[in-house]
CSV table of C-alpha atoms and ligand atoms in Angstrom, one decimal:
chain,number,residue,atom,x,y,z
J,682,MET,CA,89.1,101.7,73.1
J,683,PRO,CA,89.6,101.5,76.9
J,684,ALA,CA,89.6,98.2,78.7
J,685,GLU,CA,86.2,97.1,80.1
J,686,ILE,CA,86.1,95.9,83.7
J,687,ARG,CA,83.6,93.8,85.6
J,688,LEU,CA,83.8,93.7,89.4
J,689,PHE,CA,81.8,91.2,91.5
J,690,LYS,CA,81.8,89.6,94.9
J,691,CYS,CA,83.3,86.1,95.6
J,692,LEU,CA,83.3,84.0,98.8
J,693,SER,CA,82.5,86.1,101.8
J,694,ASP,CA,84.5,89.3,101.2
J,695,ASN,CA,86.7,88.7,98.2
J,696,TYR,CA,86.5,90.6,94.9
J,697,GLY,CA,86.5,88.9,91.6
J,698,VAL,CA,87.4,91.1,88.6
J,699,LEU,CA,87.5,90.7,84.8
J,700,ILE,CA,89.4,92.9,82.4
J,701,HIS,CA,88.4,92.7,78.7
J,702,ASP,CA,90.0,94.0,75.6
J,703,SER,CA,87.3,94.6,73.1
J,704,ALA,CA,89.7,94.9,70.2
J,705,SER,CA,90.9,91.3,70.5
J,706,GLY,CA,88.1,89.8,72.6
J,707,ALA,CA,90.6,88.7,75.2
J,708,THR,CA,89.4,88.6,78.8
J,709,ALA,CA,91.5,88.0,82.0
J,710,ALA,CA,90.3,87.2,85.5
J,711,ILE,CA,92.6,88.7,88.1
J,712,ASP,CA,92.8,85.8,90.7
J,713,ALA,CA,90.0,83.3,90.9
J,714,PRO,CA,88.6,83.0,94.4
J,715,GLU,CA,85.9,80.6,93.1
J,716,ALA,CA,84.7,79.6,89.7
J,717,ALA,CA,81.0,80.1,89.8
J,718,PRO,CA,80.9,84.0,90.2
J,719,VAL,CA,83.6,84.3,87.5
J,720,GLU,CA,81.5,82.1,85.1
J,721,ALA,CA,78.4,84.2,85.9
J,722,ALA,CA,80.2,87.5,85.2
J,723,LEU,CA,81.6,86.1,81.9
J,724,ARG,CA,78.1,84.9,80.9
J,725,ALA,CA,76.5,88.3,81.8
J,726,ALA,CA,79.1,90.2,79.7
J,727,GLY,CA,79.2,87.7,76.8
J,728,TRP,CA,83.0,87.3,77.2
J,729,THR,CA,85.2,84.2,76.9
J,730,LEU,CA,88.0,83.7,79.5
J,731,THR,CA,91.5,83.7,77.9
J,732,ASP,CA,93.7,84.4,80.9
J,733,ILE,CA,93.9,84.2,84.7
J,734,LEU,CA,96.5,86.5,86.3
J,735,VAL,CA,97.3,85.4,89.8
J,736,THR,CA,98.6,87.8,92.5
J,737,HIS,CA,99.6,85.2,95.2
J,738,HIS,CA,99.1,81.6,96.3
J,739,HIS,CA,96.4,82.0,99.0
J,740,ALA,CA,93.4,79.7,98.5
J,741,ASP,CA,90.9,82.6,98.5
J,742,HIS,CA,92.7,83.8,95.3
J,743,THR,CA,93.4,80.5,93.6
J,744,GLY,CA,90.5,78.2,94.5
J,745,GLY,CA,88.6,78.6,91.2
J,746,ILE,CA,91.6,78.2,88.9
J,747,ARG,CA,91.4,74.5,88.3
J,748,ALA,CA,87.7,74.5,87.3
J,749,LEU,CA,88.1,77.6,85.1
J,750,LYS,CA,91.2,76.2,83.4
J,751,ASP,CA,89.5,72.9,82.7
J,752,LYS,CA,86.5,74.6,81.1
J,753,HIS,CA,88.2,77.5,79.2
J,754,LYS,CA,91.7,76.2,78.6
J,755,CYS,CA,92.8,79.7,79.5
J,756,ARG,CA,96.4,80.6,80.2
J,757,VAL,CA,97.3,80.9,83.9
J,758,VAL,CA,100.0,83.4,84.7
J,759,ALA,CA,101.5,83.4,88.3
J,760,PRO,CA,104.3,84.8,90.3
J,761,ALA,CA,107.5,82.7,89.7
J,762,ALA,CA,108.3,82.5,93.4
J,763,GLU,CA,104.9,80.9,94.2
J,764,ALA,CA,104.1,78.8,91.1
J,765,ALA,CA,104.7,75.5,92.9
J,766,ARG,CA,101.8,76.4,95.2
J,767,ILE,CA,99.3,77.5,92.5
J,768,PRO,CA,97.4,75.1,90.3
J,769,ALA,CA,97.7,74.8,86.5
J,770,VAL,CA,100.3,77.5,85.9
J,771,ASP,CA,101.4,78.1,82.3
J,772,GLN,CA,103.6,81.1,82.6
J,773,THR,CA,105.6,82.5,85.5
J,774,VAL,CA,106.5,86.1,85.9
J,775,GLY,CA,108.4,88.5,88.1
J,776,GLU,CA,109.5,92.1,88.4
J,777,GLY,CA,109.8,93.9,85.1
J,778,ASP,CA,108.0,91.3,83.1
J,779,LYS,CA,105.1,92.3,80.8
J,780,VAL,CA,101.9,90.3,80.5
J,781,SER,CA,99.6,90.9,77.6
J,782,VAL,CA,95.8,90.4,77.6
J,783,GLY,CA,94.9,90.8,73.9
J,784,ARG,CA,96.3,94.2,73.1
J,785,LEU,CA,96.3,95.3,76.7
J,786,ALA,CA,99.7,95.1,78.5
J,787,ALA,CA,100.5,94.9,82.2
J,788,HIS,CA,103.7,95.5,84.0
J,789,VAL,CA,104.5,93.0,86.7
J,790,LEU,CA,105.4,94.6,90.0
J,791,GLU,CA,106.8,92.5,92.8
J,792,THR,CA,105.1,93.5,96.1
J,793,PRO,CA,106.3,91.0,98.8
J,794,GLY,CA,105.1,91.2,102.4
J,795,HIS,CA,101.7,89.6,102.6
J,796,THR,CA,103.3,86.6,100.9
J,797,LEU,CA,106.9,86.5,99.7
J,798,GLY,CA,106.1,86.1,96.0
J,799,HIS,CA,103.1,88.5,95.8
J,800,ILE,CA,102.8,90.5,92.6
J,801,ALA,CA,100.7,93.3,91.2
J,802,TYR,CA,99.6,93.8,87.6
J,803,TRP,CA,99.8,97.4,86.4
J,804,PHE,CA,98.0,98.2,83.1
J,805,HIS,CA,99.7,101.6,82.7
J,806,ARG,CA,98.0,102.7,79.5
J,807,GLU,CA,94.6,101.9,81.1
J,808,GLU,CA,95.7,103.5,84.4
J,809,ILE,CA,94.6,100.4,86.4
J,810,VAL,CA,96.5,98.3,88.9
J,811,PHE,CA,95.4,95.0,90.4
J,812,VAL,CA,97.1,94.8,93.8
J,813,GLY,CA,95.7,91.6,95.3
J,814,ASP,CA,96.2,91.6,99.1
J,815,THR,CA,99.1,94.1,99.3
J,816,LEU,CA,97.1,97.3,99.4
J,817,PHE,CA,93.4,97.6,100.4
J,818,SER,CA,91.3,100.8,100.3
J,819,ILE,CA,92.3,102.6,103.6
J,820,GLY,CA,94.3,99.5,104.6
J,821,CYS,CA,96.8,96.9,103.6
J,822,GLY,CA,97.2,93.2,103.8
J,823,ARG,CA,98.5,91.4,106.8
J,824,VAL,CA,102.3,90.8,106.8
J,825,ILE,CA,102.1,87.0,106.8
J,826,GLU,CA,105.3,85.8,105.1
J,827,GLY,CA,107.5,88.9,104.8
J,828,THR,CA,108.7,91.6,107.1
J,829,PRO,CA,107.2,95.0,107.8
J,830,GLU,CA,110.2,96.6,105.9
J,831,MET,CA,109.4,94.5,102.9
J,832,MET,CA,105.7,95.4,103.0
J,833,TRP,CA,106.4,99.1,103.5
J,834,ASP,CA,108.7,99.1,100.4
J,835,SER,CA,105.9,97.3,98.4
J,836,LEU,CA,103.3,99.9,99.5
J,837,CYS,CA,105.7,102.7,98.5
J,838,LYS,CA,106.1,101.1,95.1
J,839,LEU,CA,102.3,101.2,94.6
J,840,ARG,CA,102.1,104.7,96.1
J,841,ASP,CA,104.6,105.9,93.5
J,842,LEU,CA,102.3,105.0,90.6
J,843,PRO,CA,100.5,107.9,88.8
J,844,GLU,CA,97.8,109.4,91.0
J,845,ALA,CA,95.0,108.7,88.5
J,846,THR,CA,95.7,105.0,88.6
J,847,LYS,CA,92.6,103.0,89.6
J,848,ILE,CA,93.2,100.4,92.3
J,849,TYR,CA,91.4,97.0,92.3
J,850,CYS,CA,92.2,95.1,95.5
J,851,GLY,CA,91.4,91.6,96.6
J,852,HIS,CA,88.9,92.2,99.4
J,853,GLU,CA,86.1,94.5,100.5
J,854,TYR,CA,87.3,95.6,103.9
J,855,THR,CA,86.9,99.3,103.5
J,856,LEU,CA,84.4,100.2,106.3
J,857,ALA,CA,86.4,98.2,108.9
J,858,ASN,CA,89.6,99.8,107.6
J,859,ILE,CA,88.2,103.3,108.0
J,860,LYS,CA,87.1,102.6,111.6
J,861,PHE,CA,90.7,101.7,112.4
J,862,ALA,CA,92.3,104.5,110.3
J,863,GLN,CA,90.3,107.1,112.1
J,864,THR,CA,92.0,106.0,115.4
J,865,VAL,CA,95.4,106.7,113.7
J,866,GLU,CA,94.4,109.9,112.0
J,867,PRO,CA,91.3,111.4,113.7
J,868,ASP,CA,91.9,114.8,112.1
J,869,ASN,CA,92.2,113.6,108.5
J,870,LYS,CA,89.4,115.4,106.7
J,871,ALA,CA,89.8,113.5,103.4
J,872,LEU,CA,89.5,110.3,105.4
J,873,ALA,CA,86.3,111.6,107.2
J,874,ALA,CA,84.8,112.4,103.8
J,875,ARG,CA,85.7,108.9,102.6
J,876,ALA,CA,84.0,107.4,105.7
J,877,VAL,CA,80.7,109.0,104.6
J,878,GLN,CA,81.1,108.1,101.0
J,879,ALA,CA,82.0,104.4,101.7
J,880,LYS,CA,79.1,104.0,104.1
J,881,GLN,CA,76.7,105.2,101.4
J,882,GLN,CA,78.3,103.0,98.8
J,883,ILE,CA,77.9,99.9,101.0
J,884,GLU,CA,74.3,100.8,102.1
J,885,ALA,CA,73.4,101.1,98.4
J,886,GLY,CA,74.6,97.6,97.8
J,887,GLY,CA,77.6,98.8,95.9
J,888,PHE,CA,81.4,98.6,96.1
J,889,THR,CA,83.9,101.0,97.6
J,890,ILE,CA,86.5,100.3,94.8
J,891,PRO,CA,88.0,101.2,92.5
J,892,VAL,CA,89.7,104.1,94.2
J,893,THR,CA,92.7,106.0,92.9
J,894,ILE,CA,96.3,106.1,94.1
J,895,GLY,CA,95.8,109.8,94.6
J,896,GLU,CA,92.9,109.2,97.0
J,897,GLU,CA,94.7,106.5,98.9
J,898,LYS,CA,97.7,108.8,99.3
J,899,ASN,CA,95.5,111.3,101.1
J,900,GLU,CA,93.4,108.9,103.1
J,901,ASN,CA,95.3,105.6,103.9
J,902,PRO,CA,97.3,105.8,107.1
J,903,PHE,CA,99.4,102.7,106.0
J,904,LEU,CA,100.8,105.0,103.3
J,905,HIS,CA,101.6,107.7,105.8
J,906,ALA,CA,104.3,106.0,107.9
J,907,ASP,CA,106.8,108.5,106.6
J,908,ILE,CA,104.8,111.6,107.6
J,909,PRO,CA,106.3,113.0,110.8
J,910,GLU,CA,102.9,114.2,112.1
J,911,VAL,CA,101.4,110.8,111.7
J,912,ALA,CA,104.4,109.2,113.5
J,913,ALA,CA,104.2,111.7,116.3
J,914,GLY,CA,100.5,111.1,116.6
J,915,ILE,CA,101.0,107.5,117.6
J,916,GLY,CA,104.0,108.2,119.8
J,917,MET,CA,106.6,107.2,117.2
J,918,ALA,CA,108.3,110.5,116.5
J,919,GLY,CA,111.8,110.1,115.1
J,920,LYS,CA,111.3,106.4,114.2
J,921,SER,CA,111.9,105.1,110.7
J,922,ALA,CA,109.0,104.8,108.3
J,923,ALA,CA,109.3,101.0,108.4
J,924,GLN,CA,109.1,101.1,112.2
J,925,VAL,CA,106.1,103.4,112.1
J,926,PHE,CA,104.4,101.2,109.5
J,927,ALA,CA,105.1,98.1,111.7
J,928,GLU,CA,103.4,99.8,114.7
J,929,ILE,CA,100.4,100.8,112.7
J,930,ARG,CA,100.1,97.3,111.2
J,931,ALA,CA,100.4,95.8,114.7
J,932,ARG,CA,97.7,98.1,116.1
J,933,LYS,CA,95.4,97.1,113.3
J,934,ASN,CA,96.0,93.4,114.0
J,935,ARG,CA,94.9,94.0,117.6
J,936,PHE,CA,92.0,96.4,116.7
A,1439,LIG,ZN1,96.0,86.6,100.7
A,1440,LIG,FE1,92.9,87.3,100.2
């Protein structure tokens, strides 16, 4: 029985998401931007919150933890390196650790860059990865605490997951990301097709995620910093992938 997922909006542009194991009844929230939309999603599905899996310490990912913990007495799992900055943590995890949600199991991947302790949760049997603010559809998070090299390595780690893996990220930024991406890769046909699709999804009141690792590999310029043609296209021929990534990220910050 595959995992069931509920995806919903929180705050202004954050995503909330629940993953549910129907065999055991366990339900985890990935991050908790705010409590009310999580409660509403739980009620609508008829599920009880058993776990919160936190990707990083930023307030727009942790603001709902305290209220949810008080009400549901759920377990809060958080990156070891950021536990001191996250409320009500019960269990800390790092690279190579496994986290179970009922009979579902996630591998913890450390993906530093946006923050130094940022982690992703990869449910490999379900082919789902929760990436927080490391990877966005057609974009990536700002490099706030780490270095571009670190962020590039983290993105490569996610890029190496099986192509069918479905990505759930922390924010709905896809249309703005596409606008920028097309300045880096104006001739990318897969990206152009995604632009049409994403616009339709948003206009219909829907979401642009999940997307797969395979799709992002074709369409996301932040995952293309090691492609010589992309480097040459932005005047960075011969530079290292990390340097090319840093330049693309810097351009996005100014865009
Ligand atoms: Zn963040
Ligand atoms: Fe965020």
